[in-house]
PDB file of C-alpha atoms and ligand atoms in Angstrom:
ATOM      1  CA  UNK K   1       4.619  95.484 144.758  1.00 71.00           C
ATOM      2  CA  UNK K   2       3.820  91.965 144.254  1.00 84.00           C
ATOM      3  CA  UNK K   3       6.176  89.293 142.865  1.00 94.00           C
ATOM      4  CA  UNK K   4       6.013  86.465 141.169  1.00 97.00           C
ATOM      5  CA  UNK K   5       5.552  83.032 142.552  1.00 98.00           C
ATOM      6  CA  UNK K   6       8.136  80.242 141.201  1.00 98.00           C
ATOM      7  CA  UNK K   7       6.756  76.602 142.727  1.00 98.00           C
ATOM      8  CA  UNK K   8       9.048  73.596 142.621  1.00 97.00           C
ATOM      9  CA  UNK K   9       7.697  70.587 143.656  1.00 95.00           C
ATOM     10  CA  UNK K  10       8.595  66.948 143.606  1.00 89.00           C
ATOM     11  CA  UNK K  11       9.382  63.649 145.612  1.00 85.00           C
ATOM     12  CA  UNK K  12      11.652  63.775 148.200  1.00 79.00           C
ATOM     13  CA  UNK K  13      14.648  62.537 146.948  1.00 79.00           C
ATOM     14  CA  UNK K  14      14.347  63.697 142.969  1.00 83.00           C
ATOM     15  CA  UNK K  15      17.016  66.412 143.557  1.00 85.00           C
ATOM     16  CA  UNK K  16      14.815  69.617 143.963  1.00 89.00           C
ATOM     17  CA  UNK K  17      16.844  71.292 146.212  1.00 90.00           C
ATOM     18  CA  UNK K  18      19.724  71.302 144.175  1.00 93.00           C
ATOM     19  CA  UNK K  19      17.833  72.458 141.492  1.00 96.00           C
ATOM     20  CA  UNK K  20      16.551  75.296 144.008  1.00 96.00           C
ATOM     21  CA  UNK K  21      19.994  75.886 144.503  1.00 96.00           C
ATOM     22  CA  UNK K  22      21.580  76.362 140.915  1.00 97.00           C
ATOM     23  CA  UNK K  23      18.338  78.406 140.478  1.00 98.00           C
ATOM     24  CA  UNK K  24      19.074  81.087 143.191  1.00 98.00           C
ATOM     25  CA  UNK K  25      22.687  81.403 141.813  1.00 97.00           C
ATOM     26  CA  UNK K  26      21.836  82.176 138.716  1.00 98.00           C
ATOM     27  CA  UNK K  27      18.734  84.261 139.184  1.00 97.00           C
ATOM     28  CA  UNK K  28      19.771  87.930 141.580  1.00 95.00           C
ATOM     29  CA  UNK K  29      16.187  88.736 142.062  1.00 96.00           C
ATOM     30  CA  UNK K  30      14.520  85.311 143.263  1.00 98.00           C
ATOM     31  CA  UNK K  31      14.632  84.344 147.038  1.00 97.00           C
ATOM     32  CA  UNK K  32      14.013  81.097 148.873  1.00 97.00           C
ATOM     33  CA  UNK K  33      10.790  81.212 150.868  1.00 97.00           C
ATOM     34  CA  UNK K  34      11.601  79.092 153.947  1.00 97.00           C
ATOM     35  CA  UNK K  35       8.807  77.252 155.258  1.00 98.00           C
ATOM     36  CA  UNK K  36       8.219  76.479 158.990  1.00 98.00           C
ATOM     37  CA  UNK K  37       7.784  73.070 160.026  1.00 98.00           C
ATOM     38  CA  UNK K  38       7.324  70.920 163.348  1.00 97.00           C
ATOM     39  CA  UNK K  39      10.085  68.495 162.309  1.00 94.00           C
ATOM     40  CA  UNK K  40      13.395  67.824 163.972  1.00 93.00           C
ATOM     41  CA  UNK K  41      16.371  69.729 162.284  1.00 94.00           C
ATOM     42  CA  UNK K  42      18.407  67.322 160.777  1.00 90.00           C
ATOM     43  CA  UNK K  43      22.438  67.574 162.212  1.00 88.00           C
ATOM     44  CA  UNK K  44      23.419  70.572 159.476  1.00 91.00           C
ATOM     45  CA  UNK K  45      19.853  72.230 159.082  1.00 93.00           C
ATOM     46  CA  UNK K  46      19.787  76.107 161.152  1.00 93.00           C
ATOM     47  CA  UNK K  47      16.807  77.846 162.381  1.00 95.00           C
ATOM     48  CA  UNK K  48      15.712  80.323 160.062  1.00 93.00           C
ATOM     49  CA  UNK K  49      18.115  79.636 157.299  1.00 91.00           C
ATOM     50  CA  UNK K  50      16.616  75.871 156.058  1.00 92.00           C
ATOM     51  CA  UNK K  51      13.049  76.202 158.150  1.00 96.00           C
ATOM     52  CA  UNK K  52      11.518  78.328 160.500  1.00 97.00           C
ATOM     53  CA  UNK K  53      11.357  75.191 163.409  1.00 98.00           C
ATOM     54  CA  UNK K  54       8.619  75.255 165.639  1.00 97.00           C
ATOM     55  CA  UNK K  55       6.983  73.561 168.285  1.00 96.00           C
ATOM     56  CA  UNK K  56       3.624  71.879 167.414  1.00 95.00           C
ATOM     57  CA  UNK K  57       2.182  74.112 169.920  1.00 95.00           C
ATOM     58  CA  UNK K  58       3.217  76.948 168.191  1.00 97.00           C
ATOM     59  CA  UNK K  59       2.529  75.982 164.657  1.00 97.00           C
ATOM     60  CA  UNK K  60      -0.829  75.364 165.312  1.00 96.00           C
ATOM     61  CA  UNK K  61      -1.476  78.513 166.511  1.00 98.00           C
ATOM     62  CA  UNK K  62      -0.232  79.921 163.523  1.00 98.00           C
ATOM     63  CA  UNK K  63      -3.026  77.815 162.194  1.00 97.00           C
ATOM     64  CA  UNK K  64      -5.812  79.309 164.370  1.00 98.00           C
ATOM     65  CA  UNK K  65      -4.181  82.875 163.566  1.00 98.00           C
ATOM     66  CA  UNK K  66      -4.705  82.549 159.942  1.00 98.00           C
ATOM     67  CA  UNK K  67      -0.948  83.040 159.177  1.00 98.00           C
ATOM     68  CA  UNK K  68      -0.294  80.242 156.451  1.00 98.00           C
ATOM     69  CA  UNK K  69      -0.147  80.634 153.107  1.00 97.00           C
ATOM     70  CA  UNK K  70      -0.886  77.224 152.730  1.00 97.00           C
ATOM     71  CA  UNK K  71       0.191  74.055 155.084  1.00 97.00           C
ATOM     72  CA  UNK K  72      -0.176  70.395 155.112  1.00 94.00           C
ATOM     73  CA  UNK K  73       0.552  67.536 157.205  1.00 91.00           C
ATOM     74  CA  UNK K  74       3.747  66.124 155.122  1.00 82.00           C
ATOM     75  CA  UNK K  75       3.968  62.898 157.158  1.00 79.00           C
ATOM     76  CA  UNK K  76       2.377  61.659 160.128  1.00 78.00           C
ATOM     77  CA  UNK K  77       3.093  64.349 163.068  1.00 79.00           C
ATOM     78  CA  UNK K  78       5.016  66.464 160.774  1.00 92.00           C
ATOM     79  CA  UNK K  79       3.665  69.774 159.705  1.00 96.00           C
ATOM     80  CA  UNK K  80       5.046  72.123 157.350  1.00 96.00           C
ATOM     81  CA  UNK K  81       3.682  75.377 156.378  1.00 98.00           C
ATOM     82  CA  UNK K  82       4.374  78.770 153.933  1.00 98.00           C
ATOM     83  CA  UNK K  83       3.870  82.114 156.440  1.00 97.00           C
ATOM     84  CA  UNK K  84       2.081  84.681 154.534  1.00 97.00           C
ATOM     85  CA  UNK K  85       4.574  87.143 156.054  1.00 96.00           C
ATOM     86  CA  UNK K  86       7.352  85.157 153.791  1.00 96.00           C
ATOM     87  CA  UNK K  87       5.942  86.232 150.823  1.00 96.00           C
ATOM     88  CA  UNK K  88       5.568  89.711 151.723  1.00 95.00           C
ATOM     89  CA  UNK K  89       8.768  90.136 153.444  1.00 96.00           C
ATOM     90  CA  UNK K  90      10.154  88.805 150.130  1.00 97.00           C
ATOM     91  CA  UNK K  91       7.966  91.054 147.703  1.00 97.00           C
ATOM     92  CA  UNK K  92       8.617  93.947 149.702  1.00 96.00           C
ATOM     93  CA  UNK K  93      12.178  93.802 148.725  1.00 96.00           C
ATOM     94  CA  UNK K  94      11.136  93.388 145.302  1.00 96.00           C
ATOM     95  CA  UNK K  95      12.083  89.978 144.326  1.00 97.00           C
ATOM     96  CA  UNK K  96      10.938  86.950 143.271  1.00 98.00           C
ATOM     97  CA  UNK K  97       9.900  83.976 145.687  1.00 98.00           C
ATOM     98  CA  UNK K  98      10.474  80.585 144.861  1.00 98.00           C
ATOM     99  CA  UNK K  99       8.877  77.689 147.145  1.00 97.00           C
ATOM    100  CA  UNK K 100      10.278  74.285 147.865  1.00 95.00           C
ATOM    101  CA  UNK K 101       6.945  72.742 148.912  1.00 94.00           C
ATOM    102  CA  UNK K 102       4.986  69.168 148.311  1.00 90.00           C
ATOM    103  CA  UNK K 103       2.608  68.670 145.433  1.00 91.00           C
ATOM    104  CA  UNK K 104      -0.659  69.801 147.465  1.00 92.00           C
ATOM    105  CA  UNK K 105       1.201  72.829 148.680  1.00 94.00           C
ATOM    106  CA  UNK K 106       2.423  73.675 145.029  1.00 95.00           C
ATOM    107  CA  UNK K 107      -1.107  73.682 144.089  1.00 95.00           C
ATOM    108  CA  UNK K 108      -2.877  75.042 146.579  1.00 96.00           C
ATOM    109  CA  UNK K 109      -0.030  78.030 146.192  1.00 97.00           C
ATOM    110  CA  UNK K 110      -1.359  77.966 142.386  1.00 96.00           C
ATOM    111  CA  UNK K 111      -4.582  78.164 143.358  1.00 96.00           C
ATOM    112  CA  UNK K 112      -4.364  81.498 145.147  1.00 95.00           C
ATOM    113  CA  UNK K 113      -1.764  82.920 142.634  1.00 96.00           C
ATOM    114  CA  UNK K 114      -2.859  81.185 139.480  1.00 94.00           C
ATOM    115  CA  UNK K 115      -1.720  84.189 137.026  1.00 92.00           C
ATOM    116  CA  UNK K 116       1.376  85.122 139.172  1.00 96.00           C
ATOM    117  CA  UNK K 117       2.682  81.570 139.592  1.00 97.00           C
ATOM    118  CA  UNK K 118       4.591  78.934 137.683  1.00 98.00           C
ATOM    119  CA  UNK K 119       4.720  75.622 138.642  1.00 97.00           C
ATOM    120  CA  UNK K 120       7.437  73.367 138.357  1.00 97.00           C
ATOM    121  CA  UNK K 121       7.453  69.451 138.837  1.00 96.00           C
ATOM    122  CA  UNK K 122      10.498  67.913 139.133  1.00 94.00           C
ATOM    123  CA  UNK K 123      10.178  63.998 138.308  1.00 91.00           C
ATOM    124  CA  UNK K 124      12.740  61.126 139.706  1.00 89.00           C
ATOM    125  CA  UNK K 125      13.821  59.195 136.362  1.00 86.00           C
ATOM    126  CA  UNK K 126      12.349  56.037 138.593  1.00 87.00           C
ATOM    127  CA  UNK K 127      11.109  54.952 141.619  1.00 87.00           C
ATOM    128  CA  UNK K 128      14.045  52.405 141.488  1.00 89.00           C
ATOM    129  CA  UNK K 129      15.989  55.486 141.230  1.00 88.00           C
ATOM    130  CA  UNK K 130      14.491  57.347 143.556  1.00 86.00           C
ATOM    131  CA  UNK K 131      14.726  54.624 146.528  1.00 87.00           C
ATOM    132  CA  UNK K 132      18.585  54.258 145.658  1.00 88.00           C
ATOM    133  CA  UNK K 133      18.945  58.438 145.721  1.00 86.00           C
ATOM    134  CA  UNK K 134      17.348  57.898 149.353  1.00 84.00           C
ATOM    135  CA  UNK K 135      19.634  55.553 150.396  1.00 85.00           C
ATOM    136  CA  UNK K 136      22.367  56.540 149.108  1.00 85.00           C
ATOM    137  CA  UNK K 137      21.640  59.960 151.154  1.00 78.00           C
ATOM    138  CA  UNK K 138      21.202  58.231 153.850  1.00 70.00           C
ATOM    139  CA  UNK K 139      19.803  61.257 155.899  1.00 72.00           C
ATOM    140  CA  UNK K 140      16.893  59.467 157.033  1.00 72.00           C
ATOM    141  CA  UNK K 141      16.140  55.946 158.549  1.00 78.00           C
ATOM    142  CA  UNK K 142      14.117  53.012 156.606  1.00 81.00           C
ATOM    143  CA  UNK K 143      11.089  54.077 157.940  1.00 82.00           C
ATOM    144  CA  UNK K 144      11.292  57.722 156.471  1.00 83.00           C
ATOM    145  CA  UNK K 145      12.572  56.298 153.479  1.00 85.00           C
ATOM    146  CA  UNK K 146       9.490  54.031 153.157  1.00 88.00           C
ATOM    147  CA  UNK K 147       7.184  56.639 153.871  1.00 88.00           C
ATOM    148  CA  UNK K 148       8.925  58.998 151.349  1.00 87.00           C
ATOM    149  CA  UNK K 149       8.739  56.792 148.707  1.00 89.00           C
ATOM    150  CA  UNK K 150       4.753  56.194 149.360  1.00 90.00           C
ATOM    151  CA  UNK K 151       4.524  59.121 149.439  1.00 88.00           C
ATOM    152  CA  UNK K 152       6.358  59.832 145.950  1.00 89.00           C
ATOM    153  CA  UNK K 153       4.044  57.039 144.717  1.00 90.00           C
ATOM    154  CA  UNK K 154       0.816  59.278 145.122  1.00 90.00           C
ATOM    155  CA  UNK K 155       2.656  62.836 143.968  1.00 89.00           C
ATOM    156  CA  UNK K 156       3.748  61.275 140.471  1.00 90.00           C
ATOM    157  CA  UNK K 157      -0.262  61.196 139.805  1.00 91.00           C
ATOM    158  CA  UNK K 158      -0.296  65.426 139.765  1.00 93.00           C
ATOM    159  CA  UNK K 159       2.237  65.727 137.836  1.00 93.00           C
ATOM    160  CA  UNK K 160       0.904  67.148 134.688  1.00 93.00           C
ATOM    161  CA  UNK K 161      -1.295  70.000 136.955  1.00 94.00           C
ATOM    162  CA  UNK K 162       1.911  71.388 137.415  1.00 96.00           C
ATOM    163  CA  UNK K 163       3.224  74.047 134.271  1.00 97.00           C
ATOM    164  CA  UNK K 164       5.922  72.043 133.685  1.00 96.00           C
ATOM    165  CA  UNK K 165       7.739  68.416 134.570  1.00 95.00           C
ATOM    166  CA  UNK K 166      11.346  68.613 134.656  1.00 95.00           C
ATOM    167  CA  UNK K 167      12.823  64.951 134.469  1.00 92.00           C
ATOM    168  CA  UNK K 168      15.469  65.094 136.412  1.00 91.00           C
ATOM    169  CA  UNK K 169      17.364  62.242 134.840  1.00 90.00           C
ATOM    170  CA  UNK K 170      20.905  64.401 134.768  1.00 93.00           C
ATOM    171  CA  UNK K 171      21.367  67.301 137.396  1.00 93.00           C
ATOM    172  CA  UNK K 172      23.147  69.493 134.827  1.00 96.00           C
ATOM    173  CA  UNK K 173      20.608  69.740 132.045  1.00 96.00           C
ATOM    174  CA  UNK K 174      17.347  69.363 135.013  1.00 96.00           C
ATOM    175  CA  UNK K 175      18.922  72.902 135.911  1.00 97.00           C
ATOM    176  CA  UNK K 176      19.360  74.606 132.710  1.00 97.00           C
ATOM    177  CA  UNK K 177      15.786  73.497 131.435  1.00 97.00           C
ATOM    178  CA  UNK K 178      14.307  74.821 134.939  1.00 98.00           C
ATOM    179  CA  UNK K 179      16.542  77.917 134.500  1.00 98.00           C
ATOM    180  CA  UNK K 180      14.784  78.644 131.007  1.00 98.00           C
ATOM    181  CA  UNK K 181      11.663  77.609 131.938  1.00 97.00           C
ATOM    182  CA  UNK K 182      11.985  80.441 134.966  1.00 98.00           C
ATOM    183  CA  UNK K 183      13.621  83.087 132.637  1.00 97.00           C
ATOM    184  CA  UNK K 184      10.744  82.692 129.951  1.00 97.00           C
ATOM    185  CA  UNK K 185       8.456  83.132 132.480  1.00 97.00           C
ATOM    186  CA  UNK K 186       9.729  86.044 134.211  1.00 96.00           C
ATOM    187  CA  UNK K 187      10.270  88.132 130.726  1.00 93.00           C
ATOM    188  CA  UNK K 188       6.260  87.914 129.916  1.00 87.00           C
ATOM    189  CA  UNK K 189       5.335  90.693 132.326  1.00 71.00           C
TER     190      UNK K 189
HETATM  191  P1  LIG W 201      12.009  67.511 154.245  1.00 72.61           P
HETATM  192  O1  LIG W 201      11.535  67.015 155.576  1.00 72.61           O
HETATM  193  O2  LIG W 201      12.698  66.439 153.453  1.00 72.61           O
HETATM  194  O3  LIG W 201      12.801  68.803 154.347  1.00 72.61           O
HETATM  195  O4  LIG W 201      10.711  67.907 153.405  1.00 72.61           O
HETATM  196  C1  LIG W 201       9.689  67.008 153.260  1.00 72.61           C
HETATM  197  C2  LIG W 201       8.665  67.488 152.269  1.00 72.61           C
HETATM  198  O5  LIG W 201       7.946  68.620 152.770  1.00 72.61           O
HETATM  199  C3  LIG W 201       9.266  67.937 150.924  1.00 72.61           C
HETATM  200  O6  LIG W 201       8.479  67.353 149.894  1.00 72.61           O
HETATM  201  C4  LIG W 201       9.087  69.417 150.949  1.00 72.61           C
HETATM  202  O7  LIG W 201       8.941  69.959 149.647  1.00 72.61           O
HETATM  203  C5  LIG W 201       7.814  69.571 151.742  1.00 72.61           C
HETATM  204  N1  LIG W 201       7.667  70.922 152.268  1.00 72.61           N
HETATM  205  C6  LIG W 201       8.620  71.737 152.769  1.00 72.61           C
HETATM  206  N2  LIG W 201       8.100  72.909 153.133  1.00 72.61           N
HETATM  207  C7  LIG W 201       6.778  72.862 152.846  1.00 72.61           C
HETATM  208  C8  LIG W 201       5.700  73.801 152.983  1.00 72.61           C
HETATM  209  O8  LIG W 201       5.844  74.932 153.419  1.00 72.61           O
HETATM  210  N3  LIG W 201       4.476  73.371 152.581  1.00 72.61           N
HETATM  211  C9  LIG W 201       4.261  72.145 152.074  1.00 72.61           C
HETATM  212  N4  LIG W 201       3.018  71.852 151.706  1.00 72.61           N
HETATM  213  N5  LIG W 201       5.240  71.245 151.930  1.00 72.61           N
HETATM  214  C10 LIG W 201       6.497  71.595 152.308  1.00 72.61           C
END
């Protein structure tokens, strides 16, 4: 059987994964698709519970072996990826996947699924806001911050190709909206 395909996307920094989160809880038949990536783990991050980790060796020849969903080189040196075998272990099961990937991988996801999947943008109340959220995390030096925030600068522009923009502007009411937004969704069929 095959699922449906729930795609949050945003910034770094605009409070997706808590979103993600709140969503899982609340929803018994959606599971997290965990993406693999050739980034460090950060100090609380575990193998196979936040990412798959993998050498860049080994990612790319996950590349060459045609096992990606989709992938993209987030920042410089750092890929990230969806395994095809994610979505299938997930559908097997029955469930739901949802994705915690960047705009181009939320849309080239959409691409491939376009009547299975919703898209979700979730969209810092500022850029002001969004550089203080990253600092105030403090999870990643000024030169990650920088880079995220360039980064955000170019993702704001997709926005509207995604189903729907969440502003997430207050974490309570960012939830329920994506919560209804996901439950509408998954009653049409
Ligand atoms: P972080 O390093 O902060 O965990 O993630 C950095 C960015 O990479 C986030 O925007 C996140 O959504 C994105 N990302 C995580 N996994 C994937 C993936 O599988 N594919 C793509 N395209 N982006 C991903």
């Amino acid at each position: 059987m095959q699922g449906k395909l729930i795609i949050i996307s945003a910034p770094s920094g605009s409070g997706k994964t808590s979103i993600i989160k709140e969503v899982l809880k609340h929803f018994g038949n959606i599971e997290f698709s965990r993406s693999a990536t050739t980034r460090q783990p950060r100090k609380d991050e575990k193998h196979g519970e936040d990412y798959y980790f993998m050498t860049l060796q080994a990612f790319k020849r996950s590349i060459e072996q045609d096992e990606f969903l989709e992938y993209e080189q987030v920042y410089q040196k750092q890929y990230y990826g969806t395994l095809k075998s994610e979505l299938t272990r997930i559908w097997k099961k029955g469930n739901h996947v949802i994705f915690d990937v960047d705009v181009n991988g939320g849309l080239n996801i959409k691409k491939k699924y376009p009547d299975q999947s919703l898209g979700l943008f979730i969209m810092p109340p500022s850029l002001e806001e969004l550089k203080r959220r990253l600092e105030i995390r403090a999870r990643d030096d000024d030169r990650s911050i920088n880079q995220r925030l360039n980064k955000a600068k170019t993702e704001l522009v997709y926005a509207h190709n995604f189903d729907k923009v969440i502003v997430n502007d207050n974490l309570e009411e960012a939830v329920s909206e994506a919560i209804m937004g996901i439950d509408q969704f998954l009653k049409k069929g």
